[in-house]
Amino acid sequence: KQEVTQIPAALSVPEGENLVLNCSFTDSAIYNLQWFRQDPGKGLTSLLLIQSSQREQTSGRLNASLDKSSGRSTLYIAASQPGDSATYLCAVRPGSEKLVFGKGTKLTVNP
Amino acid sequence: DAGVTQSPTHLIKTRGQHVTLRCSPISGHKSVSWYQQVLGQGPQFIFQYYEKEERGRGNFPDRFSARQFPNYSSELNVNALLLGDSALYLCASSLPGQGREQLFFGEGSRLTVL
């Protein structure tokens, strides 16, 4: 059974800091991995999708890496801003029908 | 273009009642999935539908059912509501891609069971 763990559960940083969020998964047989952002009480916004054959994806200040063999992914946020405050969720696609999510990392960026 | 739209956004029910949640996918998307997110947890997979057929089911009781219509919109039905069904119900849509496609989520329907 695929399990996804995100560390840390919560993170508080000052504005401008670079930071890394971690995601690990137990079974390396995945189609892809997707990072999402969730604001309180809201839906999920897709940030980055990494296919199993890829090593990393970049979008603006965000960079996500994937090491499938070790079951790890990281989301790097450069020059953090207060507007980046949200919960970040990692999800893997073990088969064609579903995503398996971690519990998320709650990020607070202080002005 | 409109994203994934869900209705209602919020609703309150009492134990034992029935609820129907609705989802309209992004135009051109033929696959719809439903997820349940309990407070403080990650979303859990409930169903996937593609071309009006159920393609996947998560570990949820038979009180949960869904269907997809010819226009690719979908309904999630929950019977005999329990307090533990209180959650944010999320709908996602995608293009067909045999598991490699990106999923796009709606804002969710917040269900409170009293």
PDB file of C-alpha atoms in Angstrom:
ATOM      1  CA  LYS A   1       0.000   0.000   0.000  1.00  0.00           C
ATOM      2  CA  GLN A   2       1.415   3.365  -1.053  1.00  0.00           C
ATOM      3  CA  GLU A   3       1.955   5.835   1.774  1.00  0.00           C
ATOM      4  CA  VAL A   4       3.062   9.453   1.467  1.00  0.00           C
ATOM      5  CA  THR A   5       4.753  11.381   4.279  1.00  0.00           C
ATOM      6  CA  GLN A   6       5.464  15.088   4.382  1.00  0.00           C
ATOM      7  CA  ILE A   7       7.995  16.655   6.714  1.00  0.00           C
ATOM      8  CA  PRO A   8       7.788  19.039   8.451  1.00  0.00           C
ATOM      9  CA  ALA A   9       4.079  19.249   9.287  1.00  0.00           C
ATOM     10  CA  ALA A  10       4.446  22.999   9.822  1.00  0.00           C
ATOM     11  CA  LEU A  11       7.104  25.555   8.989  1.00  0.00           C
ATOM     12  CA  SER A  12       7.426  29.246   9.833  1.00  0.00           C
ATOM     13  CA  VAL A  13      10.020  31.401   8.079  1.00  0.00           C
ATOM     14  CA  PRO A  14      10.781  35.114   7.648  1.00  0.00           C
ATOM     15  CA  GLU A  15      10.028  36.746   4.332  1.00  0.00           C
ATOM     16  CA  GLY A  16      12.787  36.393   1.742  1.00  0.00           C
ATOM     17  CA  GLU A  17      14.094  33.055   2.953  1.00  0.00           C
ATOM     18  CA  ASN A  18      14.618  30.119   0.612  1.00  0.00           C
ATOM     19  CA  LEU A  19      12.993  26.928   1.865  1.00  0.00           C
ATOM     20  CA  VAL A  20      12.565  23.241   1.104  1.00  0.00           C
ATOM     21  CA  LEU A  21       9.526  21.058   1.714  1.00  0.00           C
ATOM     22  CA  ASN A  22      10.002  17.304   1.773  1.00  0.00           C
ATOM     23  CA  CYS A  23       7.840  14.433   0.554  1.00  0.00           C
ATOM     24  CA  SER A  24       8.573  10.716   0.758  1.00  0.00           C
ATOM     25  CA  PHE A  25       6.648   7.735  -0.591  1.00  0.00           C
ATOM     26  CA  THR A  26       6.932   4.032   0.132  1.00  0.00           C
ATOM     27  CA  ASP A  27       6.503   2.480  -3.331  1.00  0.00           C
ATOM     28  CA  SER A  28       8.647   3.739  -6.214  1.00  0.00           C
ATOM     29  CA  ALA A  29       6.222   2.349  -8.830  1.00  0.00           C
ATOM     30  CA  ILE A  30       4.492   5.622  -9.651  1.00  0.00           C
ATOM     31  CA  TYR A  31       3.291   7.300 -12.825  1.00  0.00           C
ATOM     32  CA  ASN A  32       4.015  10.807 -11.589  1.00  0.00           C
ATOM     33  CA  LEU A  33       4.078  13.142  -8.589  1.00  0.00           C
ATOM     34  CA  GLN A  34       2.150  16.365  -8.236  1.00  0.00           C
ATOM     35  CA  TRP A  35       2.567  19.275  -5.793  1.00  0.00           C
ATOM     36  CA  PHE A  36      -0.492  21.297  -4.784  1.00  0.00           C
ATOM     37  CA  ARG A  37      -1.171  24.415  -2.762  1.00  0.00           C
ATOM     38  CA  GLN A  38      -4.257  24.727  -0.558  1.00  0.00           C
ATOM     39  CA  ASP A  39      -5.417  27.934   1.101  1.00  0.00           C
ATOM     40  CA  PRO A  40      -7.601  27.596   4.239  1.00  0.00           C
ATOM     41  CA  GLY A  41     -11.028  26.184   3.413  1.00  0.00           C
ATOM     42  CA  LYS A  42     -10.289  26.208  -0.306  1.00  0.00           C
ATOM     43  CA  GLY A  43      -9.645  23.695  -3.064  1.00  0.00           C
ATOM     44  CA  LEU A  44      -6.316  22.530  -4.447  1.00  0.00           C
ATOM     45  CA  THR A  45      -4.211  24.530  -6.878  1.00  0.00           C
ATOM     46  CA  SER A  46      -1.801  22.452  -8.949  1.00  0.00           C
ATOM     47  CA  LEU A  47       1.754  23.787  -8.777  1.00  0.00           C
ATOM     48  CA  LEU A  48       3.990  21.266 -10.518  1.00  0.00           C
ATOM     49  CA  LEU A  49       3.654  17.831 -12.122  1.00  0.00           C
ATOM     50  CA  ILE A  50       6.713  15.591 -12.471  1.00  0.00           C
ATOM     51  CA  GLN A  51       6.442  12.463 -14.596  1.00  0.00           C
ATOM     52  CA  SER A  52       8.225   9.343 -13.351  1.00  0.00           C
ATOM     53  CA  SER A  53      10.862   9.709 -16.091  1.00  0.00           C
ATOM     54  CA  GLN A  54      11.702  13.287 -15.097  1.00  0.00           C
ATOM     55  CA  ARG A  55      14.067  14.596 -12.435  1.00  0.00           C
ATOM     56  CA  GLU A  56      12.690  18.085 -11.870  1.00  0.00           C
ATOM     57  CA  GLN A  57      10.226  20.751 -12.925  1.00  0.00           C
ATOM     58  CA  THR A  58      10.370  24.509 -12.470  1.00  0.00           C
ATOM     59  CA  SER A  59       7.735  27.224 -12.420  1.00  0.00           C
ATOM     60  CA  GLY A  60       8.777  30.724 -11.436  1.00  0.00           C
ATOM     61  CA  ARG A  61      10.173  30.645  -7.894  1.00  0.00           C
ATOM     62  CA  LEU A  62       9.217  26.982  -7.459  1.00  0.00           C
ATOM     63  CA  ASN A  63      11.375  23.976  -8.264  1.00  0.00           C
ATOM     64  CA  ALA A  64      10.353  20.399  -7.599  1.00  0.00           C
ATOM     65  CA  SER A  65      12.674  17.416  -7.803  1.00  0.00           C
ATOM     66  CA  LEU A  66      11.938  13.702  -7.931  1.00  0.00           C
ATOM     67  CA  ASP A  67      14.172  10.792  -6.953  1.00  0.00           C
ATOM     68  CA  LYS A  68      11.926   7.843  -7.678  1.00  0.00           C
ATOM     69  CA  SER A  69      14.408   5.167  -6.650  1.00  0.00           C
ATOM     70  CA  SER A  70      14.727   6.577  -3.140  1.00  0.00           C
ATOM     71  CA  GLY A  71      11.055   7.547  -2.890  1.00  0.00           C
ATOM     72  CA  ARG A  72      11.676  11.250  -2.330  1.00  0.00           C
ATOM     73  CA  SER A  73      10.609  14.597  -3.726  1.00  0.00           C
ATOM     74  CA  THR A  74      11.398  18.132  -2.628  1.00  0.00           C
ATOM     75  CA  LEU A  75       9.677  21.435  -3.338  1.00  0.00           C
ATOM     76  CA  TYR A  76      12.060  24.384  -3.263  1.00  0.00           C
ATOM     77  CA  ILE A  77      10.586  27.868  -2.850  1.00  0.00           C
ATOM     78  CA  ALA A  78      12.950  30.752  -3.525  1.00  0.00           C
ATOM     79  CA  ALA A  79      12.680  34.177  -1.924  1.00  0.00           C
ATOM     80  CA  SER A  80       9.529  33.349   0.033  1.00  0.00           C
ATOM     81  CA  GLN A  81       6.737  35.937   0.320  1.00  0.00           C
ATOM     82  CA  PRO A  82       3.805  36.274   2.773  1.00  0.00           C
ATOM     83  CA  GLY A  83       1.491  35.316  -0.112  1.00  0.00           C
ATOM     84  CA  ASP A  84       3.174  31.905  -0.195  1.00  0.00           C
ATOM     85  CA  SER A  85       1.582  31.098   3.169  1.00  0.00           C
ATOM     86  CA  ALA A  86      -0.616  28.031   2.626  1.00  0.00           C
ATOM     87  CA  THR A  87      -0.619  24.257   3.043  1.00  0.00           C
ATOM     88  CA  TYR A  88       1.455  22.407   0.460  1.00  0.00           C
ATOM     89  CA  LEU A  89       0.367  18.896  -0.469  1.00  0.00           C
ATOM     90  CA  CYS A  90       2.358  16.220  -2.259  1.00  0.00           C
ATOM     91  CA  ALA A  91       0.538  13.451  -4.140  1.00  0.00           C
ATOM     92  CA  VAL A  92       1.766  10.408  -6.074  1.00  0.00           C
ATOM     93  CA  ARG A  93      -0.042   8.517  -8.838  1.00  0.00           C
ATOM     94  CA  PRO A  94       0.447   4.796  -8.212  1.00  0.00           C
ATOM     95  CA  GLY A  95      -2.011   3.783 -10.939  1.00  0.00           C
ATOM     96  CA  SER A  96      -4.169   5.317 -13.600  1.00  0.00           C
ATOM     97  CA  GLU A  97      -7.157   6.021 -11.382  1.00  0.00           C
ATOM     98  CA  LYS A  98      -6.117   7.893  -8.262  1.00  0.00           C
ATOM     99  CA  LEU A  99      -3.737  10.154  -6.371  1.00  0.00           C
ATOM    100  CA  VAL A 100      -2.387   9.273  -2.928  1.00  0.00           C
ATOM    101  CA  PHE A 101      -1.792  12.369  -0.826  1.00  0.00           C
ATOM    102  CA  GLY A 102       0.358  13.257   2.139  1.00  0.00           C
ATOM    103  CA  LYS A 103      -1.070  15.273   5.034  1.00  0.00           C
ATOM    104  CA  GLY A 104       0.653  18.420   3.894  1.00  0.00           C
ATOM    105  CA  THR A 105       3.087  21.008   5.226  1.00  0.00           C
ATOM    106  CA  LYS A 106       1.568  24.216   6.589  1.00  0.00           C
ATOM    107  CA  LEU A 107       3.833  27.092   5.603  1.00  0.00           C
ATOM    108  CA  THR A 108       3.736  30.525   7.248  1.00  0.00           C
ATOM    109  CA  VAL A 109       5.892  33.301   5.802  1.00  0.00           C
ATOM    110  CA  ASN A 110       6.202  36.211   8.226  1.00  0.00           C
ATOM    111  CA  PRO A 111       6.585  39.782   6.910  1.00  0.00           C
TER     112      PRO A 111
ATOM    113  CA  ASP B   1     -12.040  29.313 -19.454  1.00  0.00           C
ATOM    114  CA  ALA B   2     -13.901  28.136 -16.376  1.00  0.00           C
ATOM    115  CA  GLY B   3     -12.167  25.733 -14.072  1.00  0.00           C
ATOM    116  CA  VAL B   4     -13.767  22.829 -12.261  1.00  0.00           C
ATOM    117  CA  THR B   5     -16.992  24.045 -10.654  1.00  0.00           C
ATOM    118  CA  GLN B   6     -18.693  22.406  -7.687  1.00  0.00           C
ATOM    119  CA  SER B   7     -22.021  22.996  -5.981  1.00  0.00           C
ATOM    120  CA  PRO B   8     -23.138  23.651  -3.370  1.00  0.00           C
ATOM    121  CA  THR B   9     -20.137  25.299  -1.729  1.00  0.00           C
ATOM    122  CA  HIS B  10     -21.430  24.732   1.796  1.00  0.00           C
ATOM    123  CA  LEU B  11     -24.232  22.652   3.238  1.00  0.00           C
ATOM    124  CA  ILE B  12     -25.432  21.392   6.595  1.00  0.00           C
ATOM    125  CA  LYS B  13     -27.260  18.098   7.034  1.00  0.00           C
ATOM    126  CA  THR B  14     -28.351  15.964   9.968  1.00  0.00           C
ATOM    127  CA  ARG B  15     -27.462  12.348  10.634  1.00  0.00           C
ATOM    128  CA  GLY B  16     -29.382   9.865   8.499  1.00  0.00           C
ATOM    129  CA  GLN B  17     -30.097  12.330   5.687  1.00  0.00           C
ATOM    130  CA  HIS B  18     -28.971  12.062   2.073  1.00  0.00           C
ATOM    131  CA  VAL B  19     -26.772  14.516   0.159  1.00  0.00           C
ATOM    132  CA  THR B  20     -25.988  15.091  -3.517  1.00  0.00           C
ATOM    133  CA  LEU B  21     -22.911  17.019  -4.592  1.00  0.00           C
ATOM    134  CA  ARG B  22     -22.356  18.193  -8.157  1.00  0.00           C
ATOM    135  CA  CYS B  23     -19.297  18.796 -10.303  1.00  0.00           C
ATOM    136  CA  SER B  24     -18.740  20.273 -13.753  1.00  0.00           C
ATOM    137  CA  PRO B  25     -15.336  19.484 -15.269  1.00  0.00           C
ATOM    138  CA  ILE B  26     -13.144  21.774 -17.315  1.00  0.00           C
ATOM    139  CA  SER B  27     -14.377  21.943 -20.898  1.00  0.00           C
ATOM    140  CA  GLY B  28     -12.911  19.058 -22.875  1.00  0.00           C
ATOM    141  CA  HIS B  29     -12.082  16.952 -19.813  1.00  0.00           C
ATOM    142  CA  LYS B  30     -13.752  13.566 -19.825  1.00  0.00           C
ATOM    143  CA  SER B  31     -12.468  12.146 -16.530  1.00  0.00           C
ATOM    144  CA  VAL B  32     -13.846  13.161 -13.138  1.00  0.00           C
ATOM    145  CA  SER B  33     -12.620  12.029  -9.718  1.00  0.00           C
ATOM    146  CA  TRP B  34     -13.975  12.603  -6.220  1.00  0.00           C
ATOM    147  CA  TYR B  35     -11.937  12.995  -3.030  1.00  0.00           C
ATOM    148  CA  GLN B  36     -12.854  13.445   0.641  1.00  0.00           C
ATOM    149  CA  GLN B  37     -10.691  15.684   2.814  1.00  0.00           C
ATOM    150  CA  VAL B  38     -11.243  15.546   6.554  1.00  0.00           C
ATOM    151  CA  LEU B  39      -9.874  18.492   8.532  1.00  0.00           C
ATOM    152  CA  GLY B  40      -6.123  18.230   9.008  1.00  0.00           C
ATOM    153  CA  GLN B  41      -5.701  15.318   6.598  1.00  0.00           C
ATOM    154  CA  GLY B  42      -4.805  14.903   2.946  1.00  0.00           C
ATOM    155  CA  PRO B  43      -7.582  14.136   0.445  1.00  0.00           C
ATOM    156  CA  GLN B  44      -8.682  10.489   0.155  1.00  0.00           C
ATOM    157  CA  PHE B  45      -9.759   8.981  -3.182  1.00  0.00           C
ATOM    158  CA  ILE B  46     -13.436   8.018  -3.460  1.00  0.00           C
ATOM    159  CA  PHE B  47     -14.253   7.441  -7.158  1.00  0.00           C
ATOM    160  CA  GLN B  48     -13.002   7.991 -10.673  1.00  0.00           C
ATOM    161  CA  TYR B  49     -15.293   8.126 -13.723  1.00  0.00           C
ATOM    162  CA  TYR B  50     -14.257   8.197 -17.357  1.00  0.00           C
ATOM    163  CA  GLU B  51     -16.656   8.238 -20.273  1.00  0.00           C
ATOM    164  CA  LYS B  52     -19.537   7.626 -17.872  1.00  0.00           C
ATOM    165  CA  GLU B  53     -18.032   4.425 -16.487  1.00  0.00           C
ATOM    166  CA  GLU B  54     -16.581   3.852 -13.025  1.00  0.00           C
ATOM    167  CA  ARG B  55     -12.841   3.284 -13.416  1.00  0.00           C
ATOM    168  CA  GLY B  56     -11.778   3.261  -9.778  1.00  0.00           C
ATOM    169  CA  ARG B  57     -13.231   3.125  -6.280  1.00  0.00           C
ATOM    170  CA  GLY B  58     -11.542   3.887  -2.983  1.00  0.00           C
ATOM    171  CA  ASN B  59     -12.105   2.305   0.397  1.00  0.00           C
ATOM    172  CA  PHE B  60     -15.478   3.871   1.157  1.00  0.00           C
ATOM    173  CA  PRO B  61     -18.747   2.171   2.195  1.00  0.00           C
ATOM    174  CA  ASP B  62     -21.610   1.507  -0.201  1.00  0.00           C
ATOM    175  CA  ARG B  63     -23.400   4.557   1.189  1.00  0.00           C
ATOM    176  CA  PHE B  64     -21.210   6.485  -1.236  1.00  0.00           C
ATOM    177  CA  SER B  65     -22.132   6.363  -4.913  1.00  0.00           C
ATOM    178  CA  ALA B  66     -21.520   8.488  -7.970  1.00  0.00           C
ATOM    179  CA  ARG B  67     -22.361   8.791 -11.608  1.00  0.00           C
ATOM    180  CA  GLN B  68     -21.216  10.705 -14.673  1.00  0.00           C
ATOM    181  CA  PHE B  69     -23.555  12.204 -17.231  1.00  0.00           C
ATOM    182  CA  PRO B  70     -23.253  12.427 -21.044  1.00  0.00           C
ATOM    183  CA  ASN B  71     -21.941  16.010 -20.711  1.00  0.00           C
ATOM    184  CA  TYR B  72     -19.194  14.632 -18.374  1.00  0.00           C
ATOM    185  CA  SER B  73     -20.544  16.379 -15.275  1.00  0.00           C
ATOM    186  CA  SER B  74     -20.811  14.199 -12.201  1.00  0.00           C
ATOM    187  CA  GLU B  75     -22.757  13.710  -8.984  1.00  0.00           C
ATOM    188  CA  LEU B  76     -21.595  12.237  -5.699  1.00  0.00           C
ATOM    189  CA  ASN B  77     -24.328  10.831  -3.487  1.00  0.00           C
ATOM    190  CA  VAL B  78     -23.998   9.912   0.161  1.00  0.00           C
ATOM    191  CA  ASN B  79     -26.833   8.118   1.971  1.00  0.00           C
ATOM    192  CA  ALA B  80     -27.511   7.685   5.683  1.00  0.00           C
ATOM    193  CA  LEU B  81     -25.102  10.452   6.667  1.00  0.00           C
ATOM    194  CA  LEU B  82     -22.870   9.973   9.699  1.00  0.00           C
ATOM    195  CA  LEU B  83     -21.067  12.611  11.744  1.00  0.00           C
ATOM    196  CA  GLY B  84     -17.810  11.294  10.311  1.00  0.00           C
ATOM    197  CA  ASP B  85     -18.899  12.229   6.794  1.00  0.00           C
ATOM    198  CA  SER B  86     -18.303  15.884   7.662  1.00  0.00           C
ATOM    199  CA  ALA B  87     -15.532  16.932   5.297  1.00  0.00           C
ATOM    200  CA  LEU B  88     -14.536  18.946   2.252  1.00  0.00           C
ATOM    201  CA  TYR B  89     -15.505  17.006  -0.875  1.00  0.00           C
ATOM    202  CA  LEU B  90     -13.270  17.764  -3.820  1.00  0.00           C
ATOM    203  CA  CYS B  91     -13.856  17.067  -7.475  1.00  0.00           C
ATOM    204  CA  ALA B  92     -11.024  16.844  -9.994  1.00  0.00           C
ATOM    205  CA  SER B  93     -11.083  16.644 -13.763  1.00  0.00           C
ATOM    206  CA  SER B  94      -8.490  15.681 -16.346  1.00  0.00           C
ATOM    207  CA  LEU B  95      -7.938  14.856 -19.966  1.00  0.00           C
ATOM    208  CA  PRO B  96      -7.497  11.162 -20.712  1.00  0.00           C
ATOM    209  CA  GLY B  97      -3.819  10.308 -20.352  1.00  0.00           C
ATOM    210  CA  GLN B  98      -3.556   6.804 -18.958  1.00  0.00           C
ATOM    211  CA  GLY B  99      -2.377   8.062 -15.606  1.00  0.00           C
ATOM    212  CA  ARG B 100       0.163  10.644 -16.769  1.00  0.00           C
ATOM    213  CA  GLU B 101      -2.201  13.613 -17.035  1.00  0.00           C
ATOM    214  CA  GLN B 102      -2.452  16.510 -14.596  1.00  0.00           C
ATOM    215  CA  LEU B 103      -5.481  16.702 -12.309  1.00  0.00           C
ATOM    216  CA  PHE B 104      -7.268  20.004 -11.744  1.00  0.00           C
ATOM    217  CA  PHE B 105      -9.385  20.449  -8.626  1.00  0.00           C
ATOM    218  CA  GLY B 106     -12.430  22.544  -7.826  1.00  0.00           C
ATOM    219  CA  GLU B 107     -12.999  24.641  -4.693  1.00  0.00           C
ATOM    220  CA  GLY B 108     -14.895  21.823  -3.015  1.00  0.00           C
ATOM    221  CA  SER B 109     -18.192  21.357  -1.210  1.00  0.00           C
ATOM    222  CA  ARG B 110     -17.978  21.717   2.565  1.00  0.00           C
ATOM    223  CA  LEU B 111     -20.395  19.256   4.200  1.00  0.00           C
ATOM    224  CA  THR B 112     -21.251  19.513   7.888  1.00  0.00           C
ATOM    225  CA  VAL B 113     -23.280  16.690   9.439  1.00  0.00           C
ATOM    226  CA  LEU B 114     -24.957  17.494  12.773  1.00  0.00           C
TER     227      LEU B 114
END
